[in-house]
PDB file of C-alpha atoms in Angstrom:
ATOM      1  CA  MET A 221     145.485 101.612 161.500  1.00 72.00           C
ATOM      2  CA  PRO A 222     147.103 101.470 164.939  1.00 78.00           C
ATOM      3  CA  ALA A 223     150.886 101.161 164.690  1.00 77.00           C
ATOM      4  CA  HIS A 224     151.028  98.346 167.233  1.00 81.00           C
ATOM      5  CA  LEU A 225     149.020  95.866 165.132  1.00 79.00           C
ATOM      6  CA  PRO A 226     150.938  92.919 163.722  1.00 83.00           C
ATOM      7  CA  LYS A 227     151.460  93.027 159.947  1.00 82.00           C
ATOM      8  CA  SER A 228     149.260  89.924 159.453  1.00 82.00           C
ATOM      9  CA  VAL A 229     146.299  91.621 161.203  1.00 75.00           C
ATOM     10  CA  GLU A 230     146.850  94.817 159.233  1.00 76.00           C
ATOM     11  CA  ASP A 231     146.949  92.851 155.961  1.00 70.00           C
ATOM     12  CA  GLU A 232     143.690  91.083 156.836  1.00 78.00           C
ATOM     13  CA  HIS A 233     141.976  94.407 157.619  1.00 66.00           C
ATOM     14  CA  VAL A 234     143.148  95.849 154.300  1.00 63.00           C
ATOM     15  CA  ARG A 235     141.915  92.778 152.355  1.00 68.00           C
ATOM     16  CA  THR A 236     138.521  92.976 154.072  1.00 66.00           C
ATOM     17  CA  LEU A 237     138.148  96.703 153.383  1.00 67.00           C
ATOM     18  CA  VAL A 238     139.196  96.358 149.739  1.00 53.00           C
ATOM     19  CA  THR A 239     136.680  93.526 149.232  1.00 55.00           C
ATOM     20  CA  ARG A 240     133.888  95.600 150.773  1.00 60.00           C
ATOM     21  CA  LEU A 241     134.768  98.615 148.610  1.00 52.00           C
ATOM     22  CA  GLU A 242     134.860  96.494 145.450  1.00 51.00           C
ATOM     23  CA  GLN A 243     131.438  95.024 146.267  1.00 51.00           C
ATOM     24  CA  ARG A 244     130.004  98.479 146.917  1.00 51.00           C
ATOM     25  CA  GLU A 245     131.438  99.805 143.646  1.00 48.00           C
ATOM     26  CA  GLN A 246     130.010  96.869 141.677  1.00 47.00           C
ATOM     27  CA  ARG A 247     126.544  97.600 143.084  1.00 49.00           C
ATOM     28  CA  ALA A 248     126.916 101.260 142.103  1.00 52.00           C
ATOM     29  CA  ARG A 249     128.330 100.435 138.650  1.00 70.00           C
ATOM     30  CA  PRO A 250     126.333  97.534 137.246  1.00 90.00           C
ATOM     31  CA  SER A 251     127.321  95.926 133.942  1.00 93.00           C
ATOM     32  CA  ASP A 252     125.194  96.229 130.798  1.00 94.00           C
ATOM     33  CA  ASP A 253     123.791  92.737 131.433  1.00 95.00           C
ATOM     34  CA  GLU A 254     122.913  93.699 135.002  1.00 95.00           C
ATOM     35  CA  LEU A 255     121.208  96.854 133.696  1.00 96.00           C
ATOM     36  CA  LEU A 256     119.104  94.730 131.331  1.00 97.00           C
ATOM     37  CA  GLY A 257     118.133  92.466 134.216  1.00 97.00           C
ATOM     38  CA  ARG A 258     117.263  95.461 136.377  1.00 97.00           C
ATOM     39  CA  ALA A 259     115.153  96.886 133.544  1.00 97.00           C
ATOM     40  CA  GLY A 260     113.133  93.667 133.532  1.00 97.00           C
ATOM     41  CA  GLU A 261     112.614  93.891 137.295  1.00 98.00           C
ATOM     42  CA  LEU A 262     111.486  97.512 137.085  1.00 98.00           C
ATOM     43  CA  SER A 263     109.159  96.801 134.172  1.00 98.00           C
ATOM     44  CA  ARG A 264     107.497  93.945 136.047  1.00 98.00           C
ATOM     45  CA  ALA A 265     107.258  95.916 139.288  1.00 97.00           C
ATOM     46  CA  TRP A 266     105.964  99.227 137.944  1.00 97.00           C
ATOM     47  CA  LEU A 267     104.797  98.750 134.344  1.00 97.00           C
ATOM     48  CA  ASP A 268     103.100  95.331 134.531  1.00 96.00           C
ATOM     49  CA  GLY A 269     105.951  93.944 132.402  1.00 97.00           C
ATOM     50  CA  ALA A 270     104.777  95.957 129.384  1.00 96.00           C
ATOM     51  CA  ALA A 271     108.178  97.517 128.621  1.00 97.00           C
ATOM     52  CA  VAL A 272     110.675  94.980 127.256  1.00 96.00           C
ATOM     53  CA  PRO A 273     113.910  96.503 125.977  1.00 97.00           C
ATOM     54  CA  SER A 274     116.144  94.619 123.549  1.00 97.00           C
ATOM     55  CA  SER A 275     119.239  96.015 125.255  1.00 96.00           C
ATOM     56  CA  VAL A 276     120.347  98.398 127.969  1.00 97.00           C
ATOM     57  CA  ARG A 277     123.867  99.757 127.989  1.00 96.00           C
ATOM     58  CA  TRP A 278     126.109 102.480 129.330  1.00 97.00           C
ATOM     59  CA  VAL A 279     127.343 105.051 126.801  1.00 96.00           C
ATOM     60  CA  THR A 280     130.030 107.707 127.075  1.00 94.00           C
ATOM     61  CA  THR A 281     128.670 109.907 124.276  1.00 93.00           C
ATOM     62  CA  MET A 282     125.761 111.337 126.267  1.00 91.00           C
ATOM     63  CA  GLU A 283     126.797 114.536 128.058  1.00 87.00           C
ATOM     64  CA  LYS A 284     123.538 116.484 128.250  1.00 89.00           C
ATOM     65  CA  ARG A 285     120.914 113.763 128.761  1.00 94.00           C
ATOM     66  CA  TRP A 286     120.798 111.054 131.412  1.00 97.00           C
ATOM     67  CA  GLY A 287     119.317 108.434 129.118  1.00 97.00           C
ATOM     68  CA  SER A 288     117.711 107.754 125.780  1.00 96.00           C
ATOM     69  CA  CYS A 289     115.473 105.162 124.208  1.00 95.00           C
ATOM     70  CA  SER A 290     114.992 104.077 120.602  1.00 93.00           C
ATOM     71  CA  SER A 291     111.481 102.781 120.078  1.00 86.00           C
ATOM     72  CA  ASP A 292     112.490 101.328 116.684  1.00 91.00           C
ATOM     73  CA  ASP A 293     114.890  98.739 118.078  1.00 95.00           C
ATOM     74  CA  ARG A 294     113.758  99.006 121.738  1.00 96.00           C
ATOM     75  CA  SER A 295     117.270  99.823 122.957  1.00 97.00           C
ATOM     76  CA  ILE A 296     118.009 101.948 126.014  1.00 98.00           C
ATOM     77  CA  ARG A 297     121.210 103.867 126.658  1.00 98.00           C
ATOM     78  CA  LEU A 298     122.226 105.394 129.974  1.00 97.00           C
ATOM     79  CA  SER A 299     124.854 108.078 130.366  1.00 96.00           C
ATOM     80  CA  HIS A 300     128.074 106.961 132.008  1.00 95.00           C
ATOM     81  CA  ARG A 301     127.627 110.021 134.248  1.00 94.00           C
ATOM     82  CA  LEU A 302     125.040 108.000 136.217  1.00 95.00           C
ATOM     83  CA  LYS A 303     127.646 105.446 137.265  1.00 92.00           C
ATOM     84  CA  GLY A 304     128.222 105.676 140.984  1.00 90.00           C
ATOM     85  CA  MET A 305     125.007 107.616 141.652  1.00 93.00           C
ATOM     86  CA  PRO A 306     122.564 106.127 144.153  1.00 94.00           C
ATOM     87  CA  SER A 307     120.708 103.091 142.825  1.00 94.00           C
ATOM     88  CA  TYR A 308     117.314 104.812 143.179  1.00 96.00           C
ATOM     89  CA  VAL A 309     118.542 107.489 140.730  1.00 97.00           C
ATOM     90  CA  VAL A 310     119.719 104.931 138.154  1.00 96.00           C
ATOM     91  CA  ASP A 311     116.429 103.036 138.629  1.00 97.00           C
ATOM     92  CA  TYR A 312     114.454 106.238 138.057  1.00 97.00           C
ATOM     93  CA  VAL A 313     116.280 107.043 134.802  1.00 98.00           C
ATOM     94  CA  LEU A 314     115.903 103.445 133.674  1.00 98.00           C
ATOM     95  CA  LEU A 315     112.175 103.498 134.468  1.00 98.00           C
ATOM     96  CA  HIS A 316     111.872 106.807 132.589  1.00 98.00           C
ATOM     97  CA  GLU A 317     113.383 105.205 129.484  1.00 98.00           C
ATOM     98  CA  LEU A 318     111.285 102.046 129.901  1.00 98.00           C
ATOM     99  CA  ALA A 319     108.160 104.201 129.999  1.00 97.00           C
ATOM    100  CA  HIS A 320     109.148 105.552 126.565  1.00 97.00           C
ATOM    101  CA  LEU A 321     108.731 102.026 125.190  1.00 97.00           C
ATOM    102  CA  ILE A 322     105.058 102.373 126.126  1.00 96.00           C
ATOM    103  CA  GLU A 323     104.517 106.101 125.621  1.00 95.00           C
ATOM    104  CA  PRO A 324     107.059 107.729 123.265  1.00 93.00           C
ATOM    105  CA  ASN A 325     106.486 111.346 124.350  1.00 94.00           C
ATOM    106  CA  HIS A 326     106.384 113.231 127.648  1.00 95.00           C
ATOM    107  CA  SER A 327     102.591 113.329 127.867  1.00 96.00           C
ATOM    108  CA  ALA A 328     100.558 113.165 131.066  1.00 97.00           C
ATOM    109  CA  ARG A 329     100.189 109.407 130.446  1.00 96.00           C
ATOM    110  CA  PHE A 330     103.978 109.077 130.251  1.00 97.00           C
ATOM    111  CA  TRP A 331     104.521 110.930 133.538  1.00 97.00           C
ATOM    112  CA  ALA A 332     101.826 108.814 135.202  1.00 96.00           C
ATOM    113  CA  LEU A 333     103.876 105.732 134.269  1.00 96.00           C
ATOM    114  CA  VAL A 334     107.138 107.191 135.568  1.00 96.00           C
ATOM    115  CA  ASP A 335     105.798 108.772 138.731  1.00 95.00           C
ATOM    116  CA  VAL A 336     104.707 105.405 140.167  1.00 94.00           C
ATOM    117  CA  HIS A 337     108.305 104.974 141.300  1.00 95.00           C
ATOM    118  CA  PRO A 338     108.263 105.653 145.064  1.00 95.00           C
ATOM    119  CA  GLN A 339     111.434 107.768 144.909  1.00 96.00           C
ATOM    120  CA  ALA A 340     110.686 109.596 141.644  1.00 96.00           C
ATOM    121  CA  ALA A 341     110.568 113.071 143.216  1.00 96.00           C
ATOM    122  CA  LYS A 342     113.750 112.432 145.201  1.00 97.00           C
ATOM    123  CA  ALA A 343     115.577 111.153 142.089  1.00 97.00           C
ATOM    124  CA  LYS A 344     114.402 114.124 139.990  1.00 96.00           C
ATOM    125  CA  GLY A 345     115.661 116.480 142.681  1.00 97.00           C
ATOM    126  CA  PHE A 346     118.998 114.675 142.848  1.00 97.00           C
ATOM    127  CA  LEU A 347     119.468 114.901 139.061  1.00 96.00           C
ATOM    128  CA  GLU A 348     118.418 118.554 139.009  1.00 96.00           C
ATOM    129  CA  GLY A 349     121.007 119.301 141.693  1.00 95.00           C
ATOM    130  CA  VAL A 350     123.738 117.502 139.773  1.00 93.00           C
ATOM    131  CA  SER A 351     122.760 119.279 136.542  1.00 91.00           C
ATOM    132  CA  TRP A 352     122.738 122.669 138.261  1.00 89.00           C
ATOM    133  CA  GLN A 353     126.148 122.037 139.833  1.00 85.00           C
ATOM    134  CA  GLN A 354     127.649 120.939 136.497  1.00 81.00           C
ATOM    135  CA  ARG A 355     126.384 123.929 134.489  1.00 75.00           C
TER     136      ARG A 355
END
C-alpha cells in the first residue's frame, strides 16, 4: 500500500481485499450442505440423476484416500485434505464416489461413469502429483 494514502482509503482497500479472500476461501472450502448440493448437481449432469447420496461430509480421519462411499447408507465422505484444492478436483472425487452408488467396484463400467467428467484426466493428474509429493 502506498504510504501517501489516507488511512480511510487504506482501510477500505483492506476491507475489500479481506472480503474477496473470504469469498474465495468459501468457494474452495464448501460446507457439508454445499457438498450435498454439489453432489446432486453432478449426479444430474453426469449420471442422469441416478446417484442420490444420503449425506456428503468432510472427514479428518482419511489420510490415505481422497474419498469413500458406503453403499449401505448411501453416505459419502471426502478427506479434509481436498479442502482448498481446485473445484474441478473436488468435483472429480465427488463424482467418483457418486459413481460407487451405481457401480460399487472399479470395473470398466465404473470408470465409464467417472470418465464422463470433462476434467477427469486433469484431476487424476493433480491428485497423483499431490500424492507423490506427500509420500
